[in-house]
Amino acid sequence: MKSNRVVVLLAGVLVAFLWFSCAGTPQPSEEAPVAATRPETTPQPETEPAPPAVNDIEPEPPPAAEPEVEETFEVTEELFEQTFSEVERVIGQLNTVIQRRDYRRWLTYLTPEYVAHYSSPETLREISDMPILTRNEIVLRSLEDYFEWVVAPSRANARLDDLTFLNPDQVEAIMVIQGRPAILYRLRNVDGSWKIDVF
């Protein structure tokens, strides 16, 4: 009976973590995330096309969300494949580290901004207030608690299904869960190594 409760707790923490840490799921797009070549820039004709473009774009996203939305960065197929391979390798390493619950090793995969954000008492309090954690009387007091109660149950078997480039050195790793894309990690290339970054 106790093992059933642990399984339910871990499953709930996984769902809660994915919901909280994934600022959202990528919007379905008809465009492929990879462009074979970067489009060449051509001189703009008169400035008259600009006003209709702004009017066409404004109604789609809600105004409050507009500053947070980042355009995807188009890359060559070669760069996409190389980055996909690198990120897939990092996620495999992270899976092993997380399965072993090796907190110290996990820290080496984080950007300083990520460490600061998830060490913040305010952030820890917000996460602790999630229903799955409050129901199980779990209160996060440190980054290590966050690793133990949120990351370990939810990220031990992550799989890379797709990448979204935000810029040449920042990507979102996507895993398809029940047919829907979910952001696993936002990663930033720091001195040649992919590190988990803050959303």
PDB file of C-alpha atoms in Angstrom:
ATOM      1  CA  MET A   1       0.000   0.000   0.000  1.00  0.00           C
ATOM      2  CA  LYS A   2       2.853   2.347   0.844  1.00  0.00           C
ATOM      3  CA  SER A   3       4.545   1.646  -2.500  1.00  0.00           C
ATOM      4  CA  ASN A   4       1.325   2.652  -4.287  1.00  0.00           C
ATOM      5  CA  ARG A   5       1.344   5.957  -2.452  1.00  0.00           C
ATOM      6  CA  VAL A   6       4.973   6.563  -3.458  1.00  0.00           C
ATOM      7  CA  VAL A   7       4.170   5.797  -7.102  1.00  0.00           C
ATOM      8  CA  VAL A   8       1.177   8.142  -7.029  1.00  0.00           C
ATOM      9  CA  LEU A   9       3.283  10.830  -5.338  1.00  0.00           C
ATOM     10  CA  LEU A  10       6.073  10.528  -7.892  1.00  0.00           C
ATOM     11  CA  ALA A  11       3.635  10.584 -10.803  1.00  0.00           C
ATOM     12  CA  GLY A  12       1.909  13.615  -9.344  1.00  0.00           C
ATOM     13  CA  VAL A  13       5.192  15.422  -8.778  1.00  0.00           C
ATOM     14  CA  LEU A  14       6.170  14.677 -12.386  1.00  0.00           C
ATOM     15  CA  VAL A  15       2.951  16.176 -13.701  1.00  0.00           C
ATOM     16  CA  ALA A  16       3.181  19.153 -11.352  1.00  0.00           C
ATOM     17  CA  PHE A  17       6.800  19.825 -12.248  1.00  0.00           C
ATOM     18  CA  LEU A  18       6.126  19.666 -15.962  1.00  0.00           C
ATOM     19  CA  TRP A  19       3.187  22.008 -15.496  1.00  0.00           C
ATOM     20  CA  PHE A  20       5.140  24.502 -13.359  1.00  0.00           C
ATOM     21  CA  SER A  21       8.529  24.455 -15.035  1.00  0.00           C
ATOM     22  CA  CYS A  22       7.260  24.461 -18.582  1.00  0.00           C
ATOM     23  CA  ALA A  23       6.204  28.017 -19.093  1.00  0.00           C
ATOM     24  CA  GLY A  24       3.940  26.589 -21.728  1.00  0.00           C
ATOM     25  CA  THR A  25       3.943  24.143 -24.521  1.00  0.00           C
ATOM     26  CA  PRO A  26       5.184  25.179 -27.911  1.00  0.00           C
ATOM     27  CA  GLN A  27       2.378  26.229 -30.191  1.00  0.00           C
ATOM     28  CA  PRO A  28       1.711  23.839 -33.058  1.00  0.00           C
ATOM     29  CA  SER A  29       3.323  25.179 -36.152  1.00  0.00           C
ATOM     30  CA  GLU A  30       3.091  24.308 -39.773  1.00  0.00           C
ATOM     31  CA  GLU A  31       6.673  25.401 -40.278  1.00  0.00           C
ATOM     32  CA  ALA A  32       9.463  22.931 -39.679  1.00  0.00           C
ATOM     33  CA  PRO A  33      11.821  23.990 -36.884  1.00  0.00           C
ATOM     34  CA  VAL A  34      14.736  23.586 -39.261  1.00  0.00           C
ATOM     35  CA  ALA A  35      15.435  25.653 -42.312  1.00  0.00           C
ATOM     36  CA  ALA A  36      17.844  24.145 -44.808  1.00  0.00           C
ATOM     37  CA  THR A  37      19.526  27.503 -45.200  1.00  0.00           C
ATOM     38  CA  ARG A  38      19.112  30.808 -43.542  1.00  0.00           C
ATOM     39  CA  PRO A  39      17.015  33.098 -45.738  1.00  0.00           C
ATOM     40  CA  GLU A  40      18.936  35.858 -47.411  1.00  0.00           C
ATOM     41  CA  THR A  41      18.034  39.406 -46.546  1.00  0.00           C
ATOM     42  CA  THR A  42      16.846  41.492 -49.459  1.00  0.00           C
ATOM     43  CA  PRO A  43      16.518  45.244 -49.462  1.00  0.00           C
ATOM     44  CA  GLN A  44      13.105  46.296 -48.211  1.00  0.00           C
ATOM     45  CA  PRO A  45      10.875  48.150 -50.666  1.00  0.00           C
ATOM     46  CA  GLU A  46       9.017  51.161 -49.392  1.00  0.00           C
ATOM     47  CA  THR A  47       8.107  51.171 -45.686  1.00  0.00           C
ATOM     48  CA  GLU A  48       4.373  50.838 -46.460  1.00  0.00           C
ATOM     49  CA  PRO A  49       4.167  47.034 -45.752  1.00  0.00           C
ATOM     50  CA  ALA A  50       5.176  47.562 -42.096  1.00  0.00           C
ATOM     51  CA  PRO A  51       1.853  48.883 -40.698  1.00  0.00           C
ATOM     52  CA  PRO A  52      -0.281  45.975 -42.003  1.00  0.00           C
ATOM     53  CA  ALA A  53       2.222  43.469 -40.572  1.00  0.00           C
ATOM     54  CA  VAL A  54       1.888  44.987 -37.100  1.00  0.00           C
ATOM     55  CA  ASN A  55      -1.904  44.939 -37.361  1.00  0.00           C
ATOM     56  CA  ASP A  56      -1.832  41.310 -38.510  1.00  0.00           C
ATOM     57  CA  ILE A  57       0.426  40.225 -35.624  1.00  0.00           C
ATOM     58  CA  GLU A  58      -1.226  42.086 -32.736  1.00  0.00           C
ATOM     59  CA  PRO A  59      -4.556  40.189 -32.600  1.00  0.00           C
ATOM     60  CA  GLU A  60      -2.952  36.709 -32.384  1.00  0.00           C
ATOM     61  CA  PRO A  61      -1.121  36.728 -29.005  1.00  0.00           C
ATOM     62  CA  PRO A  62      -2.613  38.386 -25.947  1.00  0.00           C
ATOM     63  CA  PRO A  63      -0.850  41.703 -25.262  1.00  0.00           C
ATOM     64  CA  ALA A  64       0.353  40.608 -21.805  1.00  0.00           C
ATOM     65  CA  ALA A  65       2.096  37.540 -23.235  1.00  0.00           C
ATOM     66  CA  GLU A  66       3.664  39.378 -26.159  1.00  0.00           C
ATOM     67  CA  PRO A  67       6.896  40.484 -24.371  1.00  0.00           C
ATOM     68  CA  GLU A  68       7.557  36.916 -23.176  1.00  0.00           C
ATOM     69  CA  VAL A  69       7.123  35.295 -26.594  1.00  0.00           C
ATOM     70  CA  GLU A  70      10.422  34.736 -28.320  1.00  0.00           C
ATOM     71  CA  GLU A  71      10.738  34.109 -32.003  1.00  0.00           C
ATOM     72  CA  THR A  72      12.376  30.876 -33.013  1.00  0.00           C
ATOM     73  CA  PHE A  73      15.760  31.094 -34.629  1.00  0.00           C
ATOM     74  CA  GLU A  74      16.077  29.394 -37.998  1.00  0.00           C
ATOM     75  CA  VAL A  75      19.134  27.196 -38.413  1.00  0.00           C
ATOM     76  CA  THR A  76      20.735  25.026 -41.023  1.00  0.00           C
ATOM     77  CA  GLU A  77      19.988  21.322 -40.991  1.00  0.00           C
ATOM     78  CA  GLU A  78      23.643  20.657 -40.131  1.00  0.00           C
ATOM     79  CA  LEU A  79      23.555  22.918 -37.054  1.00  0.00           C
ATOM     80  CA  PHE A  80      20.223  21.441 -35.981  1.00  0.00           C
ATOM     81  CA  GLU A  81      21.531  17.864 -36.212  1.00  0.00           C
ATOM     82  CA  GLN A  82      24.781  18.718 -34.421  1.00  0.00           C
ATOM     83  CA  THR A  83      22.964  20.552 -31.621  1.00  0.00           C
ATOM     84  CA  PHE A  84      20.314  17.830 -31.355  1.00  0.00           C
ATOM     85  CA  SER A  85      23.065  15.234 -30.909  1.00  0.00           C
ATOM     86  CA  GLU A  86      24.857  17.346 -28.263  1.00  0.00           C
ATOM     87  CA  VAL A  87      21.659  18.077 -26.325  1.00  0.00           C
ATOM     88  CA  GLU A  88      20.506  14.452 -26.551  1.00  0.00           C
ATOM     89  CA  ARG A  89      23.843  13.383 -25.046  1.00  0.00           C
ATOM     90  CA  VAL A  90      23.484  15.944 -22.218  1.00  0.00           C
ATOM     91  CA  ILE A  91      19.926  14.784 -21.467  1.00  0.00           C
ATOM     92  CA  GLY A  92      21.167  11.180 -21.333  1.00  0.00           C
ATOM     93  CA  GLN A  93      23.857  12.218 -18.851  1.00  0.00           C
ATOM     94  CA  LEU A  94      21.295  14.170 -16.832  1.00  0.00           C
ATOM     95  CA  ASN A  95      19.001  11.128 -16.729  1.00  0.00           C
ATOM     96  CA  THR A  96      21.810   9.078 -15.180  1.00  0.00           C
ATOM     97  CA  VAL A  97      22.702  11.812 -12.681  1.00  0.00           C
ATOM     98  CA  ILE A  98      19.058  12.280 -11.698  1.00  0.00           C
ATOM     99  CA  GLN A  99      18.365   8.532 -11.428  1.00  0.00           C
ATOM    100  CA  ARG A 100      21.329   8.272  -9.035  1.00  0.00           C
ATOM    101  CA  ARG A 101      20.023  11.344  -7.196  1.00  0.00           C
ATOM    102  CA  ASP A 102      23.506  12.839  -7.450  1.00  0.00           C
ATOM    103  CA  TYR A 103      22.736  16.397  -6.402  1.00  0.00           C
ATOM    104  CA  ARG A 104      26.362  17.614  -6.527  1.00  0.00           C
ATOM    105  CA  ARG A 105      26.836  16.360 -10.082  1.00  0.00           C
ATOM    106  CA  TRP A 106      23.460  17.816 -11.123  1.00  0.00           C
ATOM    107  CA  LEU A 107      24.660  21.264 -10.018  1.00  0.00           C
ATOM    108  CA  THR A 108      27.375  21.140 -12.707  1.00  0.00           C
ATOM    109  CA  TYR A 109      24.655  21.108 -15.393  1.00  0.00           C
ATOM    110  CA  LEU A 110      23.019  24.368 -14.232  1.00  0.00           C
ATOM    111  CA  THR A 111      23.571  27.994 -15.178  1.00  0.00           C
ATOM    112  CA  PRO A 112      24.192  30.411 -12.289  1.00  0.00           C
ATOM    113  CA  GLU A 113      20.842  32.049 -13.099  1.00  0.00           C
ATOM    114  CA  TYR A 114      19.025  28.727 -12.690  1.00  0.00           C
ATOM    115  CA  VAL A 115      20.712  28.108  -9.333  1.00  0.00           C
ATOM    116  CA  ALA A 116      19.800  31.602  -8.124  1.00  0.00           C
ATOM    117  CA  HIS A 117      16.180  31.331  -9.303  1.00  0.00           C
ATOM    118  CA  TYR A 118      15.434  27.912  -7.788  1.00  0.00           C
ATOM    119  CA  SER A 119      17.321  28.740  -4.584  1.00  0.00           C
ATOM    120  CA  SER A 120      15.130  31.794  -4.058  1.00  0.00           C
ATOM    121  CA  PRO A 121      12.840  31.471  -1.003  1.00  0.00           C
ATOM    122  CA  GLU A 122      10.004  33.043  -3.013  1.00  0.00           C
ATOM    123  CA  THR A 123      10.329  30.499  -5.842  1.00  0.00           C
ATOM    124  CA  LEU A 124      10.612  27.609  -3.382  1.00  0.00           C
ATOM    125  CA  ARG A 125       7.501  28.846  -1.561  1.00  0.00           C
ATOM    126  CA  GLU A 126       5.532  29.065  -4.839  1.00  0.00           C
ATOM    127  CA  ILE A 127       6.519  25.527  -5.796  1.00  0.00           C
ATOM    128  CA  SER A 128       5.783  24.250  -2.275  1.00  0.00           C
ATOM    129  CA  ASP A 129       2.254  25.639  -2.641  1.00  0.00           C
ATOM    130  CA  MET A 130       1.540  23.324  -5.578  1.00  0.00           C
ATOM    131  CA  PRO A 131      -1.305  20.926  -4.693  1.00  0.00           C
ATOM    132  CA  ILE A 132       0.716  17.716  -5.070  1.00  0.00           C
ATOM    133  CA  LEU A 133       3.365  18.961  -2.648  1.00  0.00           C
ATOM    134  CA  THR A 134       0.969  20.466  -0.103  1.00  0.00           C
ATOM    135  CA  ARG A 135      -1.163  17.315  -0.134  1.00  0.00           C
ATOM    136  CA  ASN A 136       1.947  15.306   0.775  1.00  0.00           C
ATOM    137  CA  GLU A 137       3.131  17.934   3.264  1.00  0.00           C
ATOM    138  CA  ILE A 138       6.350  18.608   1.365  1.00  0.00           C
ATOM    139  CA  VAL A 139       7.903  22.017   1.953  1.00  0.00           C
ATOM    140  CA  LEU A 140      10.910  22.994  -0.150  1.00  0.00           C
ATOM    141  CA  ARG A 141      13.559  24.937   1.739  1.00  0.00           C
ATOM    142  CA  SER A 142      16.564  24.658  -0.581  1.00  0.00           C
ATOM    143  CA  LEU A 143      17.690  23.884  -4.105  1.00  0.00           C
ATOM    144  CA  GLU A 144      18.589  20.412  -2.869  1.00  0.00           C
ATOM    145  CA  ASP A 145      14.983  19.909  -1.682  1.00  0.00           C
ATOM    146  CA  TYR A 146      13.799  21.050  -5.116  1.00  0.00           C
ATOM    147  CA  PHE A 147      16.109  18.489  -6.735  1.00  0.00           C
ATOM    148  CA  GLU A 148      14.974  15.698  -4.412  1.00  0.00           C
ATOM    149  CA  TRP A 149      11.207  16.290  -4.518  1.00  0.00           C
ATOM    150  CA  VAL A 150      10.601  17.858  -7.926  1.00  0.00           C
ATOM    151  CA  VAL A 151      13.445  17.191 -10.371  1.00  0.00           C
ATOM    152  CA  ALA A 152      14.296  13.585  -9.452  1.00  0.00           C
ATOM    153  CA  PRO A 153      10.736  12.236  -9.722  1.00  0.00           C
ATOM    154  CA  SER A 154       9.970  14.093 -12.944  1.00  0.00           C
ATOM    155  CA  ARG A 155      13.131  14.131 -15.051  1.00  0.00           C
ATOM    156  CA  ALA A 156      14.828  10.754 -14.530  1.00  0.00           C
ATOM    157  CA  ASN A 157      13.587   9.342 -17.846  1.00  0.00           C
ATOM    158  CA  ALA A 158      13.541  12.409 -20.066  1.00  0.00           C
ATOM    159  CA  ARG A 159      13.732  11.936 -23.821  1.00  0.00           C
ATOM    160  CA  LEU A 160      14.597  14.497 -26.493  1.00  0.00           C
ATOM    161  CA  ASP A 161      12.069  14.502 -29.331  1.00  0.00           C
ATOM    162  CA  ASP A 162      12.638  17.956 -30.814  1.00  0.00           C
ATOM    163  CA  LEU A 163      14.518  21.228 -30.377  1.00  0.00           C
ATOM    164  CA  THR A 164      13.416  24.817 -30.736  1.00  0.00           C
ATOM    165  CA  PHE A 165      16.215  27.300 -31.295  1.00  0.00           C
ATOM    166  CA  LEU A 166      15.802  30.640 -29.547  1.00  0.00           C
ATOM    167  CA  ASN A 167      19.217  31.816 -30.753  1.00  0.00           C
ATOM    168  CA  PRO A 168      22.460  30.014 -31.699  1.00  0.00           C
ATOM    169  CA  ASP A 169      23.331  29.400 -28.032  1.00  0.00           C
ATOM    170  CA  GLN A 170      19.920  28.811 -26.472  1.00  0.00           C
ATOM    171  CA  VAL A 171      17.422  26.026 -27.195  1.00  0.00           C
ATOM    172  CA  GLU A 172      14.326  24.464 -25.722  1.00  0.00           C
ATOM    173  CA  ALA A 173      14.434  20.670 -25.471  1.00  0.00           C
ATOM    174  CA  ILE A 174      11.027  19.202 -26.323  1.00  0.00           C
ATOM    175  CA  MET A 175       9.555  15.856 -25.267  1.00  0.00           C
ATOM    176  CA  VAL A 176       6.236  14.686 -26.670  1.00  0.00           C
ATOM    177  CA  ILE A 177       4.007  13.486 -23.815  1.00  0.00           C
ATOM    178  CA  GLN A 178       0.673  11.895 -24.709  1.00  0.00           C
ATOM    179  CA  GLY A 179       0.875  13.401 -28.186  1.00  0.00           C
ATOM    180  CA  ARG A 180       1.584  16.940 -26.975  1.00  0.00           C
ATOM    181  CA  PRO A 181       4.966  18.692 -27.029  1.00  0.00           C
ATOM    182  CA  ALA A 182       6.242  19.792 -23.615  1.00  0.00           C
ATOM    183  CA  ILE A 183       9.373  21.768 -22.854  1.00  0.00           C
ATOM    184  CA  LEU A 184      11.738  19.623 -20.799  1.00  0.00           C
ATOM    185  CA  TYR A 185      14.550  22.091 -20.448  1.00  0.00           C
ATOM    186  CA  ARG A 186      15.708  25.447 -21.674  1.00  0.00           C
ATOM    187  CA  LEU A 187      19.412  25.007 -22.315  1.00  0.00           C
ATOM    188  CA  ARG A 188      22.131  27.573 -22.901  1.00  0.00           C
ATOM    189  CA  ASN A 189      25.545  26.898 -24.385  1.00  0.00           C
ATOM    190  CA  VAL A 190      28.077  28.170 -21.862  1.00  0.00           C
ATOM    191  CA  ASP A 191      31.702  27.870 -22.989  1.00  0.00           C
ATOM    192  CA  GLY A 192      30.893  24.890 -25.212  1.00  0.00           C
ATOM    193  CA  SER A 193      28.711  23.028 -22.671  1.00  0.00           C
ATOM    194  CA  TRP A 194      24.911  22.908 -22.648  1.00  0.00           C
ATOM    195  CA  LYS A 195      23.557  23.966 -19.243  1.00  0.00           C
ATOM    196  CA  ILE A 196      20.000  24.047 -17.876  1.00  0.00           C
ATOM    197  CA  ASP A 197      18.796  27.647 -17.888  1.00  0.00           C
ATOM    198  CA  VAL A 198      15.824  29.512 -16.428  1.00  0.00           C
ATOM    199  CA  PHE A 199      12.655  29.874 -18.517  1.00  0.00           C
TER     200      PHE A 199
END
